[in-house]
PDB file of C-alpha atoms in Angstrom:
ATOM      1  CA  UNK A 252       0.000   0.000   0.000  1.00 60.00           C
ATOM      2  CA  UNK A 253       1.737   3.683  -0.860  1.00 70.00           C
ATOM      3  CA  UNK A 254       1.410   6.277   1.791  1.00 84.00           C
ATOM      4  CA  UNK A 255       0.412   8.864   1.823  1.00 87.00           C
ATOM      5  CA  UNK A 256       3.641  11.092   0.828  1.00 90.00           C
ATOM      6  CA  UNK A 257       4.585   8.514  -2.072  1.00 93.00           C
ATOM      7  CA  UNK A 258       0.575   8.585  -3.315  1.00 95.00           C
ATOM      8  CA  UNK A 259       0.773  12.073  -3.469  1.00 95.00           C
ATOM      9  CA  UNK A 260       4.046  12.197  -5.176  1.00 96.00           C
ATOM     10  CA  UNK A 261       3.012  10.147  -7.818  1.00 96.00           C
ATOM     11  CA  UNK A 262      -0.201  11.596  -8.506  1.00 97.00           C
ATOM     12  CA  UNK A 263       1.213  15.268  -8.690  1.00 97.00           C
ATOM     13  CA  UNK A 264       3.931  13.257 -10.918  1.00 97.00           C
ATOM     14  CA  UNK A 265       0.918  11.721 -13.403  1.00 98.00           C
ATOM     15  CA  UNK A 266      -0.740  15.114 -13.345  1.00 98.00           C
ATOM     16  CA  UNK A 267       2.344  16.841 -14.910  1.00 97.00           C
ATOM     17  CA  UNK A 268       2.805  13.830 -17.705  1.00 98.00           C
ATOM     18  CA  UNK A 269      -0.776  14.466 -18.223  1.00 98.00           C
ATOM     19  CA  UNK A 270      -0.093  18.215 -18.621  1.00 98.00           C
ATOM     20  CA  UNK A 271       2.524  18.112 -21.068  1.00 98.00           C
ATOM     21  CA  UNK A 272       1.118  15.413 -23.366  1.00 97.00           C
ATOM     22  CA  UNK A 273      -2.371  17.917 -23.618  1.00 97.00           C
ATOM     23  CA  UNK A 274       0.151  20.383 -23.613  1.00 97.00           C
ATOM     24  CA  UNK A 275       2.193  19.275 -26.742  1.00 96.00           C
ATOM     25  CA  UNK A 276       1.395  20.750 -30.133  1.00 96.00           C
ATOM     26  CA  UNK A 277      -2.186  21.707 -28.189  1.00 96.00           C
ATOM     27  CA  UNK A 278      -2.624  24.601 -31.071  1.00 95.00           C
ATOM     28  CA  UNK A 279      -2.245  21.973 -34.026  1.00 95.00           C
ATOM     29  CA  UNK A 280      -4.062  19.105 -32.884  1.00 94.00           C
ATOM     30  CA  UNK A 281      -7.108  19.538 -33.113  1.00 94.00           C
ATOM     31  CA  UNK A 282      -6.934  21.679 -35.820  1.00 94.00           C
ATOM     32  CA  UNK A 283      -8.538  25.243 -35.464  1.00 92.00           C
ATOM     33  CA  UNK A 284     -11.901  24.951 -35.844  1.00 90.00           C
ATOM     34  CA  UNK A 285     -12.258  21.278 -35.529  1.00 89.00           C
ATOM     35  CA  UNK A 286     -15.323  22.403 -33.592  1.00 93.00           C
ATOM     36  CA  UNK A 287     -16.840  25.718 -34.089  1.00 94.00           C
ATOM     37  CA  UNK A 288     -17.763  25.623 -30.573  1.00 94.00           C
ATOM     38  CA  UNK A 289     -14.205  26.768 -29.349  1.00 96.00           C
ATOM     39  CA  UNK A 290     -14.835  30.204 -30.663  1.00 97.00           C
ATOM     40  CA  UNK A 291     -18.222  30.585 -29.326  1.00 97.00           C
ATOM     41  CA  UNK A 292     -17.101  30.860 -25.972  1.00 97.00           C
ATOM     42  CA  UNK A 293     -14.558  33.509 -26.260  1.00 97.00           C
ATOM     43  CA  UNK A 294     -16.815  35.576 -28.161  1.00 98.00           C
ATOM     44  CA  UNK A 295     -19.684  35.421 -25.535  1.00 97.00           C
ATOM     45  CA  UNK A 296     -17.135  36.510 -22.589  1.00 97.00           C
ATOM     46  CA  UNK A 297     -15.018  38.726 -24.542  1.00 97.00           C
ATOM     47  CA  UNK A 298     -18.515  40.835 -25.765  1.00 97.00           C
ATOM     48  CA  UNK A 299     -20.280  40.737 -22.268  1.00 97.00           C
ATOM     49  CA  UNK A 300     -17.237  42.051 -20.507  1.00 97.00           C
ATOM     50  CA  UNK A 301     -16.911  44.932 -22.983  1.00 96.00           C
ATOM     51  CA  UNK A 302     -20.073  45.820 -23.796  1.00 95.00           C
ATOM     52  CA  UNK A 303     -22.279  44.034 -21.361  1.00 96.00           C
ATOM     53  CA  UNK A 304     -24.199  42.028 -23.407  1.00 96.00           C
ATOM     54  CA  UNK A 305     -22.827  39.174 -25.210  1.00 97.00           C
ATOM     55  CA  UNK A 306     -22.403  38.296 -29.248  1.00 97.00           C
ATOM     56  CA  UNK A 307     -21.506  35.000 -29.870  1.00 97.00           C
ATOM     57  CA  UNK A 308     -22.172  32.978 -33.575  1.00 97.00           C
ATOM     58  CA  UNK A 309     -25.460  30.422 -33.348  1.00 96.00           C
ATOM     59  CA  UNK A 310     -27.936  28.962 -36.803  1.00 94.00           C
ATOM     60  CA  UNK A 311     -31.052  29.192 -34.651  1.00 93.00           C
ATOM     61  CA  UNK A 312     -33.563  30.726 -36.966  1.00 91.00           C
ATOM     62  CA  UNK A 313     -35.065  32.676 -33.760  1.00 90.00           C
ATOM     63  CA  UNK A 314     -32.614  35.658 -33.355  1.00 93.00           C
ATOM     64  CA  UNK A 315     -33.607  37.878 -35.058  1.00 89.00           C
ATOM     65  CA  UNK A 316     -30.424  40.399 -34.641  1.00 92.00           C
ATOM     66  CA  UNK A 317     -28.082  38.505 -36.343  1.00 94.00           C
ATOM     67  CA  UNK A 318     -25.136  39.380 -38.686  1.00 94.00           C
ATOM     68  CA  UNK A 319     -23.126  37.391 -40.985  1.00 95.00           C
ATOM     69  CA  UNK A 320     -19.663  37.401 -41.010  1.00 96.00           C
ATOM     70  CA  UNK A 321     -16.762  35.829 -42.686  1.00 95.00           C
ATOM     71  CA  UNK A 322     -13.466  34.557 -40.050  1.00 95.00           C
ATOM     72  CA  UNK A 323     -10.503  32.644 -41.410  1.00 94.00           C
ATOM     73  CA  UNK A 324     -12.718  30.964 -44.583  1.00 91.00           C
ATOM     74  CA  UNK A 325     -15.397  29.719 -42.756  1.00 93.00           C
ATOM     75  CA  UNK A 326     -18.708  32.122 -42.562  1.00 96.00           C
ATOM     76  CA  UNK A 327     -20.657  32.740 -38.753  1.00 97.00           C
ATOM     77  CA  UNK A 328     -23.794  34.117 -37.915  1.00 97.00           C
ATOM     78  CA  UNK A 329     -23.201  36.376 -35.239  1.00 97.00           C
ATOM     79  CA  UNK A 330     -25.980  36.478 -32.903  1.00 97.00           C
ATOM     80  CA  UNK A 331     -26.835  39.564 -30.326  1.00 95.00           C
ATOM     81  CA  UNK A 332     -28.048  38.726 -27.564  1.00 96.00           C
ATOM     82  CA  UNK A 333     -26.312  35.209 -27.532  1.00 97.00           C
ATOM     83  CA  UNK A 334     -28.805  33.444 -24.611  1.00 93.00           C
ATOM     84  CA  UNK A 335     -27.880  29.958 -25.564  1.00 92.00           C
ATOM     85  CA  UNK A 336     -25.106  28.837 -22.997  1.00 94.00           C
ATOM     86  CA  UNK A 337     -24.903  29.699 -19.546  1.00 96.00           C
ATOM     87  CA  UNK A 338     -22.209  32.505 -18.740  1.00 96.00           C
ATOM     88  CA  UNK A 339     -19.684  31.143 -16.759  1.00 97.00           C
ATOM     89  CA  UNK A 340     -16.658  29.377 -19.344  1.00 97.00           C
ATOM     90  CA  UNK A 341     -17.799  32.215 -21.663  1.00 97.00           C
ATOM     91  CA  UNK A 342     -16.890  34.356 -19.448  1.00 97.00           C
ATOM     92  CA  UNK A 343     -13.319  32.807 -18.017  1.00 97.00           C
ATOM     93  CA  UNK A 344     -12.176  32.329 -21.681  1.00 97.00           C
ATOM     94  CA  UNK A 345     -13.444  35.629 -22.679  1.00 97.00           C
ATOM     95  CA  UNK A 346     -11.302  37.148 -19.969  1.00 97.00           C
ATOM     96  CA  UNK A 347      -8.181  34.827 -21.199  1.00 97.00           C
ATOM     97  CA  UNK A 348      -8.682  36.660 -24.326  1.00 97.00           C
ATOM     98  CA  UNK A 349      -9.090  40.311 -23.428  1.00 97.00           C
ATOM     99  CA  UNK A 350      -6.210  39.170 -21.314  1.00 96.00           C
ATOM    100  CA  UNK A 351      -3.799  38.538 -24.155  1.00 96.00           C
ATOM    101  CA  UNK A 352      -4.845  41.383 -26.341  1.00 95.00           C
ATOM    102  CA  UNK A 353      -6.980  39.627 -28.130  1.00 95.00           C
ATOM    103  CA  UNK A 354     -10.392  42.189 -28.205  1.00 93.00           C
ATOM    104  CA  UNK A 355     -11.595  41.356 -31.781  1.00 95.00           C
ATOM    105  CA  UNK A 356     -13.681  38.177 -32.713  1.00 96.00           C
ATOM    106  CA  UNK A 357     -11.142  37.958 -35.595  1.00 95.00           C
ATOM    107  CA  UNK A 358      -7.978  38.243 -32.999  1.00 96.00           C
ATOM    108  CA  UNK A 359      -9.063  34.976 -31.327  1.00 95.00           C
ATOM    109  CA  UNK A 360      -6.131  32.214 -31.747  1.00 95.00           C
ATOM    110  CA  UNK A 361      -6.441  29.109 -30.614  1.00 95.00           C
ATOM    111  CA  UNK A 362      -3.670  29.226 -28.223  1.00 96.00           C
ATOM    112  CA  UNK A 363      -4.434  31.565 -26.408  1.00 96.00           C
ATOM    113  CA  UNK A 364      -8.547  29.495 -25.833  1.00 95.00           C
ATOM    114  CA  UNK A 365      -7.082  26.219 -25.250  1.00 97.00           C
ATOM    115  CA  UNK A 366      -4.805  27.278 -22.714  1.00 97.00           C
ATOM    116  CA  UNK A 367      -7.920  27.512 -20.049  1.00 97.00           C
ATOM    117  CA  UNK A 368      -8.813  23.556 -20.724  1.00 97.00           C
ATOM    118  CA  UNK A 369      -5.269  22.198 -20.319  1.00 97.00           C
ATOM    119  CA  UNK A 370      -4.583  23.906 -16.530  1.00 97.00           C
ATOM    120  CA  UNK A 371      -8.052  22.648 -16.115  1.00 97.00           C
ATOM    121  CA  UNK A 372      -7.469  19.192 -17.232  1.00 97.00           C
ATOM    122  CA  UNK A 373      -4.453  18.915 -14.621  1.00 97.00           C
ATOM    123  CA  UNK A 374      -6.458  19.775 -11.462  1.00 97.00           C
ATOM    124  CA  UNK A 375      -9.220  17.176 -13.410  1.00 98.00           C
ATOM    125  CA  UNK A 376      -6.493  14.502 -13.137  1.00 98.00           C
ATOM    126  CA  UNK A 377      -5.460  15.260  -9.554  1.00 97.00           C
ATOM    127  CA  UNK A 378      -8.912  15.226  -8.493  1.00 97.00           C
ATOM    128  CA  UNK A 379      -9.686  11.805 -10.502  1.00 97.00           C
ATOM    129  CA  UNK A 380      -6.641  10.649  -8.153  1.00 97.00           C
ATOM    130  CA  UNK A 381      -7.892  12.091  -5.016  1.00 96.00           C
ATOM    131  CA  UNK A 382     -11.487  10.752  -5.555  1.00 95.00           C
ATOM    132  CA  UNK A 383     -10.670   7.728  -6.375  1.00 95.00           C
ATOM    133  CA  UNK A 384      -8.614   7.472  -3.277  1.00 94.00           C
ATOM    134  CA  UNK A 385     -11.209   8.039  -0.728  1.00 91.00           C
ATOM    135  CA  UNK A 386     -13.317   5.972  -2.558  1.00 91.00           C
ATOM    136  CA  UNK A 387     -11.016   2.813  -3.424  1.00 92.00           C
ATOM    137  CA  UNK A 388      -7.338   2.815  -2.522  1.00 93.00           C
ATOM    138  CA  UNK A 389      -4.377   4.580  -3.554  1.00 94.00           C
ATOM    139  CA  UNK A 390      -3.342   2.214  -5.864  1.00 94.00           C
ATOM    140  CA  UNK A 391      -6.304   2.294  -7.832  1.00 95.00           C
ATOM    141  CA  UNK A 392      -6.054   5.894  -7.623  1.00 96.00           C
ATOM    142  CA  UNK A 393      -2.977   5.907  -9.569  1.00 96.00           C
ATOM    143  CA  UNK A 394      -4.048   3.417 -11.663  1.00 96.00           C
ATOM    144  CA  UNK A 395      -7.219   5.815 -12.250  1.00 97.00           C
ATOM    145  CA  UNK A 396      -5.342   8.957 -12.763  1.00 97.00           C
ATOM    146  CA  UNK A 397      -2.725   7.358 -14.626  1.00 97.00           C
ATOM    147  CA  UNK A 398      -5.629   5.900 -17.414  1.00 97.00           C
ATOM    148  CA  UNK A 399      -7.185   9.701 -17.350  1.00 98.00           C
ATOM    149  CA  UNK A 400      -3.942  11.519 -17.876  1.00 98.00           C
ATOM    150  CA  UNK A 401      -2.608   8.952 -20.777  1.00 97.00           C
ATOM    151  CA  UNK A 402      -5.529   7.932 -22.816  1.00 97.00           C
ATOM    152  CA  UNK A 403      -5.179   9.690 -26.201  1.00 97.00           C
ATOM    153  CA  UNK A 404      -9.008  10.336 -26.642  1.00 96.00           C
ATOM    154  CA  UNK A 405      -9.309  11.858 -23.308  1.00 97.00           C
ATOM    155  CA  UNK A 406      -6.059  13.924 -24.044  1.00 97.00           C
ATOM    156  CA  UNK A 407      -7.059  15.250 -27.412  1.00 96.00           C
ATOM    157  CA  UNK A 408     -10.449  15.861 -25.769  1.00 96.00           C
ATOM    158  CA  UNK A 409      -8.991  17.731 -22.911  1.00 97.00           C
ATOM    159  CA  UNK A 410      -7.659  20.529 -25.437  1.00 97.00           C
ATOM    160  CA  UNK A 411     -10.469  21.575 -26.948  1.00 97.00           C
ATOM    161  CA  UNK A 412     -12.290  25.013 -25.441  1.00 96.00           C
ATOM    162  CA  UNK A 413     -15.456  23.417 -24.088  1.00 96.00           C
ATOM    163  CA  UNK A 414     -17.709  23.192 -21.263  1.00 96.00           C
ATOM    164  CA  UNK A 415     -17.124  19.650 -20.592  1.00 95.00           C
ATOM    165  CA  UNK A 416     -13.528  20.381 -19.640  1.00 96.00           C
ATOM    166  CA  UNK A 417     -14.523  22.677 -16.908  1.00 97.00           C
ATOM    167  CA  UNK A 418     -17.642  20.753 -15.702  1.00 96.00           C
ATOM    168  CA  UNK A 419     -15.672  17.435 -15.498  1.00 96.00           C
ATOM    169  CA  UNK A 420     -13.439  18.778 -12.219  1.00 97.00           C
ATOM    170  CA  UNK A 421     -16.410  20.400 -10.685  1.00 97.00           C
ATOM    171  CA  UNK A 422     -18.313  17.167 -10.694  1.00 95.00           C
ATOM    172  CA  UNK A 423     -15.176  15.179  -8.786  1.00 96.00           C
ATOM    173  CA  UNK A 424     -14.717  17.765  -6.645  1.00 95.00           C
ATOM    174  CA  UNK A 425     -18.385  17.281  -5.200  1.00 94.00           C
ATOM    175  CA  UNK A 426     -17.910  13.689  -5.111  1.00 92.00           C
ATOM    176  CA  UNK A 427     -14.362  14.114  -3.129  1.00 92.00           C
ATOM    177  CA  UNK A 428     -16.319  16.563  -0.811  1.00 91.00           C
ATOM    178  CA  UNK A 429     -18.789  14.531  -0.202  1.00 88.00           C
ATOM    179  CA  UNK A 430     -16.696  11.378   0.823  1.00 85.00           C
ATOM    180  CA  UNK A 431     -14.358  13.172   2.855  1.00 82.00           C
ATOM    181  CA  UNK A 432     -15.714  13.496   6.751  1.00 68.00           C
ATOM    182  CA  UNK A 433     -13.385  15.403   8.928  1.00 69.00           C
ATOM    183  CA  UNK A 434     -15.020  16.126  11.966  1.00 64.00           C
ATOM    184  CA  UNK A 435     -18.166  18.865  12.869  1.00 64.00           C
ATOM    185  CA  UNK A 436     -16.012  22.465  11.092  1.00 65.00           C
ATOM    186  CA  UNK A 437     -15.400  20.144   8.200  1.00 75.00           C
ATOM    187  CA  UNK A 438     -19.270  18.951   8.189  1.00 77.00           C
ATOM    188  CA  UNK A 439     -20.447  22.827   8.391  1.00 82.00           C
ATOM    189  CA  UNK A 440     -18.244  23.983   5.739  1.00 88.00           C
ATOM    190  CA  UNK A 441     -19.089  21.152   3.328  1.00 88.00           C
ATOM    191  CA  UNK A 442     -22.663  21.965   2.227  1.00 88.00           C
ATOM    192  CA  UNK A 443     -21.334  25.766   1.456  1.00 92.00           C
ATOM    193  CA  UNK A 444     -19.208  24.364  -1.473  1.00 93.00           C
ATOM    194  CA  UNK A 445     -21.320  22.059  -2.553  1.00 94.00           C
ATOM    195  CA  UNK A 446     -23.855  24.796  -2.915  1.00 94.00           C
ATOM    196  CA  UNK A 447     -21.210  26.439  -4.802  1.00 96.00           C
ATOM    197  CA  UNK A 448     -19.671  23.936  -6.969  1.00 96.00           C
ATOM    198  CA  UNK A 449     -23.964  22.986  -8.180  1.00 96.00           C
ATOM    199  CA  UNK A 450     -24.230  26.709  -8.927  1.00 96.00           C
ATOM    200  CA  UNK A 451     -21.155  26.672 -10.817  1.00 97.00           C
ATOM    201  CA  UNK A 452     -21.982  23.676 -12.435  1.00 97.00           C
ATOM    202  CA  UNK A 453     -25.173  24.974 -13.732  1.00 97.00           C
ATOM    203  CA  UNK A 454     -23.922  28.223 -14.936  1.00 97.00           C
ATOM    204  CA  UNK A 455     -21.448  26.361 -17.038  1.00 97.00           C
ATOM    205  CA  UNK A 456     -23.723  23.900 -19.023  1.00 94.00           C
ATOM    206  CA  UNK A 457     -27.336  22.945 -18.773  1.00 92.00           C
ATOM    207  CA  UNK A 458     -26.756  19.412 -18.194  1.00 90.00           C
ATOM    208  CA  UNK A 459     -24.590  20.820 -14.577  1.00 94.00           C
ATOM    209  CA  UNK A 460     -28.138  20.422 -13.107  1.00 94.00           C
ATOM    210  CA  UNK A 461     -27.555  16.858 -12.619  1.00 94.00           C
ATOM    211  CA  UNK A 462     -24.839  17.718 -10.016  1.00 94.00           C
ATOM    212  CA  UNK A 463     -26.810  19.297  -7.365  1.00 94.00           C
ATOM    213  CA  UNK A 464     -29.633  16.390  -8.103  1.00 94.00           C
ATOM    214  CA  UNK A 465     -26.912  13.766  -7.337  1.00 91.00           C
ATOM    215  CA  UNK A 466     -25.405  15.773  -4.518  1.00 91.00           C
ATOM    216  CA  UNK A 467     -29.090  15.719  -2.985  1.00 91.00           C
ATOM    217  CA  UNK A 468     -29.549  12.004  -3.636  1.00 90.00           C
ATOM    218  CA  UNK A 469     -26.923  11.103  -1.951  1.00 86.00           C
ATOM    219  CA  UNK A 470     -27.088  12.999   0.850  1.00 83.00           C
ATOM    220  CA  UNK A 471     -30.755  11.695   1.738  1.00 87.00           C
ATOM    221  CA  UNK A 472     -29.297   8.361   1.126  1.00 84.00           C
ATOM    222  CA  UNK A 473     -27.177   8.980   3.874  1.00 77.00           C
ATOM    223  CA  UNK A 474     -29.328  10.579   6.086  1.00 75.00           C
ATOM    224  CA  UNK A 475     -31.367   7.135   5.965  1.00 74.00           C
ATOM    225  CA  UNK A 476     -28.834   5.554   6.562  1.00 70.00           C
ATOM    226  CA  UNK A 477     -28.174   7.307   9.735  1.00 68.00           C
ATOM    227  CA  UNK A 478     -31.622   7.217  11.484  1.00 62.00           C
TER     228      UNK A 478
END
């Protein structure tokens, strides 16, 4: 059985192997514009922060402000307001952008929005590690963490600019909250972040409703369990 020291060694180990394979040629593979969806983001946060009310490209047939637009050969139907996403990853890689200069729909490169998903994707594999630790052992953790952080589809996945990247962690944080008990301040401060990881969750994608429905599943399991 590792210890604890040696666990966490090796996970924080996996988590940087992890890092660097996302990491390599990140801005090539996928190609740019593999998914249309990567720019969609951006262009929500970038246009909310500056003008307070975001533009973002969407086909639905029921805006009726819309605009069409021509970016790197491929055409866009610029939408104002977008209302189709929920704010939150718009708004984080929209900020990325503005942070880098980047204030134009056209001035969007793709790596400067992949660079949010890939520091995402190494907390995701330290927190596959750490859940799966509480849950099983720390060998299958590593195990775990070590399938996560080398599994091409899951790496290639983990570079493109979408919601899934940043729900994924929020989801195994709740379940690593949840499993870990330490004592009545522990117990008090829990349901505060779970309250705030399911409102995070839902302001990132639609489906993040499911987490606070788990969440309250299993905690009136538990409660059962315990009368």
């Amino acid at each position: 059985m590792l210890d604890t020291k040696k666990f966490l060694f090796c996970l924080l180990l996996i988590s940087l192997v992890g890092f660097i394979l996302r990491f390599y040629q990140y801005d090539k593979i996928p190609p740019f514009l593999e998914t249309a969806d990567e720019v969609m983001y951006p262009w929500a946060g970038m246009s909310l922060l500056k003008t307070g009310t975001p533009s973002s490209w969407s086909w639905f047939p029921s805006y009726k402000n819309a605009q069409r637009v021509e970016y790197w050969g491929a055409e866009f139907n610029i939408v104002t307001p977008w209302t189709e996403k929920p704010p939150l990853y718009s708004l984080v890689t929209g900020f990325v952008s503005l942070l880098f200069g980047e204030d134009q729909f056209s001035a969007v490169k793709i790596s400067t929005i992949r660079l949010t998903p890939l520091f995402i994707s190494f907390i995701t594999i330290l927190l596959v590690g750490l859940s799966a630790s509480v849950i099983f052992n720390n060998k299958i953790a590593i195990l775990a963490s070590l399938i996560y952080a080398t599994t091409p589809a899951i790496v290639v996945s983990n570079r493109l600019s979408l919601t899934e990247n940043l729900l994924t962690p929020l989801i195994f944080l709740a379940i690593l909250i949840l499993k870990i008990k330490k004592g009545i301040i522990w117990e008090k401060v829990a349901p505060y972040l779970l309250g705030i990881i399911s409102g995070m969750a839902i302001l990132t994608r639609q489906f993040g409703i499911i987490l606070p429905i788990y969440i309250a599943i299993i905690l009136l399991i538990e409660k059962k369990k315990t009368q």
